[in-house]
Amino acid sequence: MAERVSIGIRMHSGWGILVAIGEAAELLERRRVTIVDEDATGGKMPFHHAENMALASASKFLEGYTARCASMATAAVAQFIADLGAQKRKIAAAGIVLASGKALPALENILASHALIHTAEGELFRNCMRRACEVHGISVFGYPERDLFELATAGLGSGAVAQIANAGKKLGPPWTADHKNAALAASLALREVKRGAARATAG
């Protein structure tokens, strides 16, 4: 029987950190993934590229750009699934580290604001990874980064949080804040799945 694990995701502009966490808060895998072609039009900053376009042209460009990113994200998740499957492990959930979580306005308003352009780019890459997980049937949970430590301490306990913080010692570097936060999100997501299964059994 396959071991149930979860993955955590912390995205940046076109790339991100993926980790896999086991049921005992054990770090199993980690990797950096890229979901953009940096040499393609727009590079890692699609909304910056679209900033001075006519609205219809910007919308069309961003639609195509997002589709390409989504395809690369789906392939990256598929590879992670395959690699973990070869170890007799199955991904039960994914936790994504979020930004503020505020809803974005219409594209016209985004392109008129440099701050919103940055926010929209972050959302684009996170959403591509979210959809990639969902395509593969993985339940996805999001956790705002600013609340992550508090949520993890309340939900997992301080001992588990400390264990995750030190998990990189076993595998060695790199073990950055991105890795740690992705691991906390993964552990919280696995907890959600366990609680859901327990409620279903009780019902």
Short mmCIF file of C-alpha atoms in Angstrom, two decimals:
data_model
loop_
_atom_site.label_atom_id
_atom_site.label_comp_id
_atom_site.label_asym_id
_atom_site.label_seq_id
_atom_site.Cartn_x
_atom_site.Cartn_y
_atom_site.Cartn_z
CA MET A 1 0.00 0.00 0.00
CA ALA A 2 1.34 3.43 -0.95
CA GLU A 3 2.38 5.80 1.82
CA ARG A 4 0.22 8.92 1.92
CA VAL A 5 2.18 12.17 1.58
CA SER A 6 1.52 15.82 0.84
CA ILE A 7 3.38 18.43 -1.15
CA GLY A 8 4.05 22.06 -0.31
CA ILE A 9 4.51 24.82 -2.86
CA ARG A 10 6.14 28.24 -2.52
CA MET A 11 6.17 30.14 -5.81
CA HIS A 12 8.20 33.07 -7.10
CA SER A 13 8.26 34.68 -10.56
CA GLY A 14 8.13 31.69 -12.87
CA TRP A 15 9.78 29.26 -10.48
CA GLY A 16 9.09 27.73 -7.13
CA ILE A 17 10.02 25.26 -4.42
CA LEU A 18 8.23 21.93 -4.04
CA VAL A 19 8.64 19.68 -1.02
CA ALA A 20 7.05 16.38 -0.07
CA ILE A 21 6.20 15.64 3.57
CA GLY A 22 5.24 12.31 5.10
CA GLU A 23 2.68 11.61 7.81
CA ALA A 24 5.30 11.87 10.55
CA ALA A 25 6.30 15.39 9.36
CA GLU A 26 9.31 13.82 7.64
CA LEU A 27 10.89 15.60 4.69
CA LEU A 28 10.90 13.16 1.77
CA GLU A 29 11.68 15.17 -1.35
CA ARG A 30 12.40 18.73 -2.42
CA ARG A 31 13.09 20.42 -5.70
CA ARG A 32 13.04 23.68 -7.60
CA VAL A 33 10.65 23.81 -10.55
CA THR A 34 10.44 26.28 -13.43
CA ILE A 35 7.13 26.88 -15.18
CA VAL A 36 8.14 29.54 -17.69
CA ASP A 37 10.36 29.75 -20.74
CA GLU A 38 12.52 32.69 -19.73
CA ASP A 39 13.52 33.30 -23.36
CA ALA A 40 9.91 33.52 -24.54
CA THR A 41 8.01 36.80 -24.88
CA GLY A 42 7.19 38.13 -21.43
CA GLY A 43 9.90 36.12 -19.70
CA LYS A 44 9.10 35.89 -16.01
CA MET A 45 7.14 39.16 -15.96
CA PRO A 46 4.10 38.80 -18.23
CA PHE A 47 2.03 41.63 -16.76
CA HIS A 48 5.00 43.98 -17.04
CA HIS A 49 5.25 43.02 -20.71
CA ALA A 50 1.54 43.63 -21.22
CA GLU A 51 1.50 46.93 -19.33
CA ASN A 52 1.60 49.18 -22.38
CA MET A 53 -0.47 47.01 -24.72
CA ALA A 54 -4.01 47.77 -25.79
CA LEU A 55 -6.38 46.01 -23.40
CA ALA A 56 -7.57 43.41 -25.93
CA SER A 57 -4.00 42.61 -26.98
CA ALA A 58 -2.88 42.37 -23.35
CA SER A 59 -5.72 39.99 -22.54
CA LYS A 60 -4.91 37.76 -25.51
CA PHE A 61 -1.20 37.72 -24.69
CA LEU A 62 -1.80 36.87 -21.03
CA GLU A 63 -4.22 34.10 -21.97
CA GLY A 64 -1.61 32.41 -24.15
CA TYR A 65 1.15 32.99 -21.61
CA THR A 66 -0.93 31.47 -18.82
CA ALA A 67 -1.75 28.42 -20.94
CA ARG A 68 1.96 27.76 -21.54
CA CYS A 69 2.76 28.16 -17.84
CA ALA A 70 -0.10 25.86 -16.90
CA SER A 71 1.23 23.20 -19.26
CA MET A 72 4.71 23.37 -17.74
CA ALA A 73 3.27 23.34 -14.21
CA THR A 74 1.18 20.27 -15.01
CA ALA A 75 4.27 18.50 -16.34
CA ALA A 76 6.27 19.44 -13.22
CA VAL A 77 3.58 18.07 -10.91
CA ALA A 78 3.27 14.92 -13.03
CA GLN A 79 7.01 14.32 -12.67
CA PHE A 80 6.81 14.80 -8.90
CA ILE A 81 3.91 12.34 -8.74
CA ALA A 82 5.88 9.80 -10.78
CA ASP A 83 9.03 10.17 -8.69
CA LEU A 84 7.13 9.74 -5.44
CA GLY A 85 5.12 6.88 -6.92
CA ALA A 86 8.37 5.05 -7.67
CA GLN A 87 9.00 5.22 -3.91
CA LYS A 88 5.53 3.77 -3.24
CA ARG A 89 4.20 7.12 -2.11
CA LYS A 90 0.97 8.82 -3.18
CA ILE A 91 0.20 12.53 -2.95
CA ALA A 92 -2.96 13.05 -0.92
CA ALA A 93 -2.93 16.85 -0.72
CA ALA A 94 -1.04 20.01 -1.61
CA GLY A 95 -0.52 23.16 0.42
CA ILE A 96 0.27 26.41 -1.39
CA VAL A 97 1.84 29.39 0.35
CA LEU A 98 -0.26 32.45 -0.53
CA ALA A 99 0.32 36.19 -0.52
CA SER A 100 -2.34 38.52 0.90
CA GLY A 101 -5.20 36.58 -0.64
CA LYS A 102 -7.00 39.75 -1.75
CA ALA A 103 -9.04 39.48 -4.94
CA LEU A 104 -7.56 41.23 -7.96
CA PRO A 105 -9.54 43.86 -9.89
CA ALA A 106 -10.20 43.87 -13.63
CA LEU A 107 -7.23 43.62 -16.00
CA GLU A 108 -7.50 47.28 -16.97
CA ASN A 109 -7.01 48.29 -13.33
CA ILE A 110 -4.17 45.83 -12.81
CA LEU A 111 -2.19 47.20 -15.76
CA ALA A 112 -2.62 50.74 -14.44
CA SER A 113 -0.93 49.91 -11.12
CA HIS A 114 2.69 48.79 -10.76
CA ALA A 115 1.94 47.24 -7.37
CA LEU A 116 -1.00 45.27 -8.78
CA ILE A 117 1.11 44.10 -11.71
CA HIS A 118 3.51 42.43 -9.26
CA THR A 119 0.60 40.96 -7.30
CA ALA A 120 -1.04 39.63 -10.45
CA GLU A 121 2.15 37.91 -11.58
CA GLY A 122 2.43 36.13 -8.26
CA GLU A 123 -1.19 35.03 -8.49
CA LEU A 124 -0.71 33.77 -12.05
CA PHE A 125 2.11 31.41 -11.10
CA ARG A 126 0.39 30.19 -7.93
CA ASN A 127 -2.83 29.55 -9.83
CA CYS A 128 -0.98 27.57 -12.49
CA MET A 129 0.43 25.29 -9.80
CA ARG A 130 -2.94 25.02 -8.08
CA ARG A 131 -4.62 23.98 -11.33
CA ALA A 132 -1.79 21.56 -12.10
CA CYS A 133 -2.43 19.77 -8.81
CA GLU A 134 -6.18 19.73 -9.38
CA VAL A 135 -5.71 18.27 -12.88
CA HIS A 136 -4.00 15.33 -11.21
CA GLY A 137 -6.78 14.93 -8.64
CA ILE A 138 -4.85 16.43 -5.74
CA SER A 139 -6.81 18.42 -3.14
CA VAL A 140 -5.28 21.88 -2.74
CA PHE A 141 -5.29 24.12 0.34
CA GLY A 142 -3.92 27.66 0.52
CA TYR A 143 -2.31 29.36 3.51
CA PRO A 144 -1.33 33.06 3.68
CA GLU A 145 2.39 33.30 4.33
CA ARG A 146 2.00 35.94 7.03
CA ASP A 147 -0.24 33.58 9.04
CA LEU A 148 1.58 30.35 8.28
CA PHE A 149 3.64 29.98 11.46
CA GLU A 150 0.65 30.78 13.66
CA LEU A 151 -1.60 28.37 11.74
CA ALA A 152 1.03 25.63 11.88
CA THR A 153 1.68 26.06 15.59
CA ALA A 154 -2.05 25.94 16.35
CA GLY A 155 -2.80 23.07 13.99
CA LEU A 156 0.30 20.90 14.21
CA GLY A 157 1.82 21.80 17.56
CA SER A 158 5.11 23.50 18.35
CA GLY A 159 6.99 20.19 18.32
CA ALA A 160 6.00 19.39 14.75
CA VAL A 161 6.80 22.95 13.65
CA ALA A 162 10.27 22.66 15.19
CA GLN A 163 10.77 19.28 13.52
CA ILE A 164 9.87 20.76 10.13
CA ALA A 165 12.14 23.76 10.69
CA ASN A 166 15.06 21.39 11.25
CA ALA A 167 14.08 18.85 8.59
CA GLY A 168 16.71 20.06 6.16
CA LYS A 169 19.54 18.89 8.42
CA LYS A 170 18.96 15.30 7.33
CA LEU A 171 19.22 16.00 3.60
CA GLY A 172 21.56 18.97 3.85
CA PRO A 173 21.30 22.32 2.09
CA PRO A 174 19.47 24.02 0.57
CA TRP A 175 16.89 24.44 3.32
CA THR A 176 15.69 28.02 3.06
CA ALA A 177 12.66 29.90 4.36
CA ASP A 178 10.91 28.92 1.12
CA HIS A 179 11.50 25.24 1.84
CA LYS A 180 10.36 25.58 5.45
CA ASN A 181 7.19 27.45 4.56
CA ALA A 182 6.36 24.99 1.79
CA ALA A 183 6.84 22.16 4.29
CA LEU A 184 4.54 23.82 6.83
CA ALA A 185 1.88 24.28 4.14
CA ALA A 186 2.26 20.64 3.11
CA SER A 187 1.85 19.44 6.69
CA LEU A 188 -1.25 21.58 7.22
CA ALA A 189 -2.76 20.26 3.98
CA LEU A 190 -2.16 16.66 5.02
CA ARG A 191 -3.84 17.42 8.34
CA GLU A 192 -6.88 18.73 6.45
CA VAL A 193 -7.15 15.50 4.47
CA LYS A 194 -6.83 13.39 7.62
CA ARG A 195 -9.55 15.38 9.36
CA GLY A 196 -11.81 15.03 6.33
CA ALA A 197 -11.30 11.28 6.27
CA ALA A 198 -12.01 11.07 9.99
CA ARG A 199 -15.25 13.03 9.59
CA ALA A 200 -16.31 10.80 6.70
CA THR A 201 -15.64 7.68 8.78
CA ALA A 202 -17.52 9.11 11.76
CA GLY A 203 -20.45 10.07 9.55
#
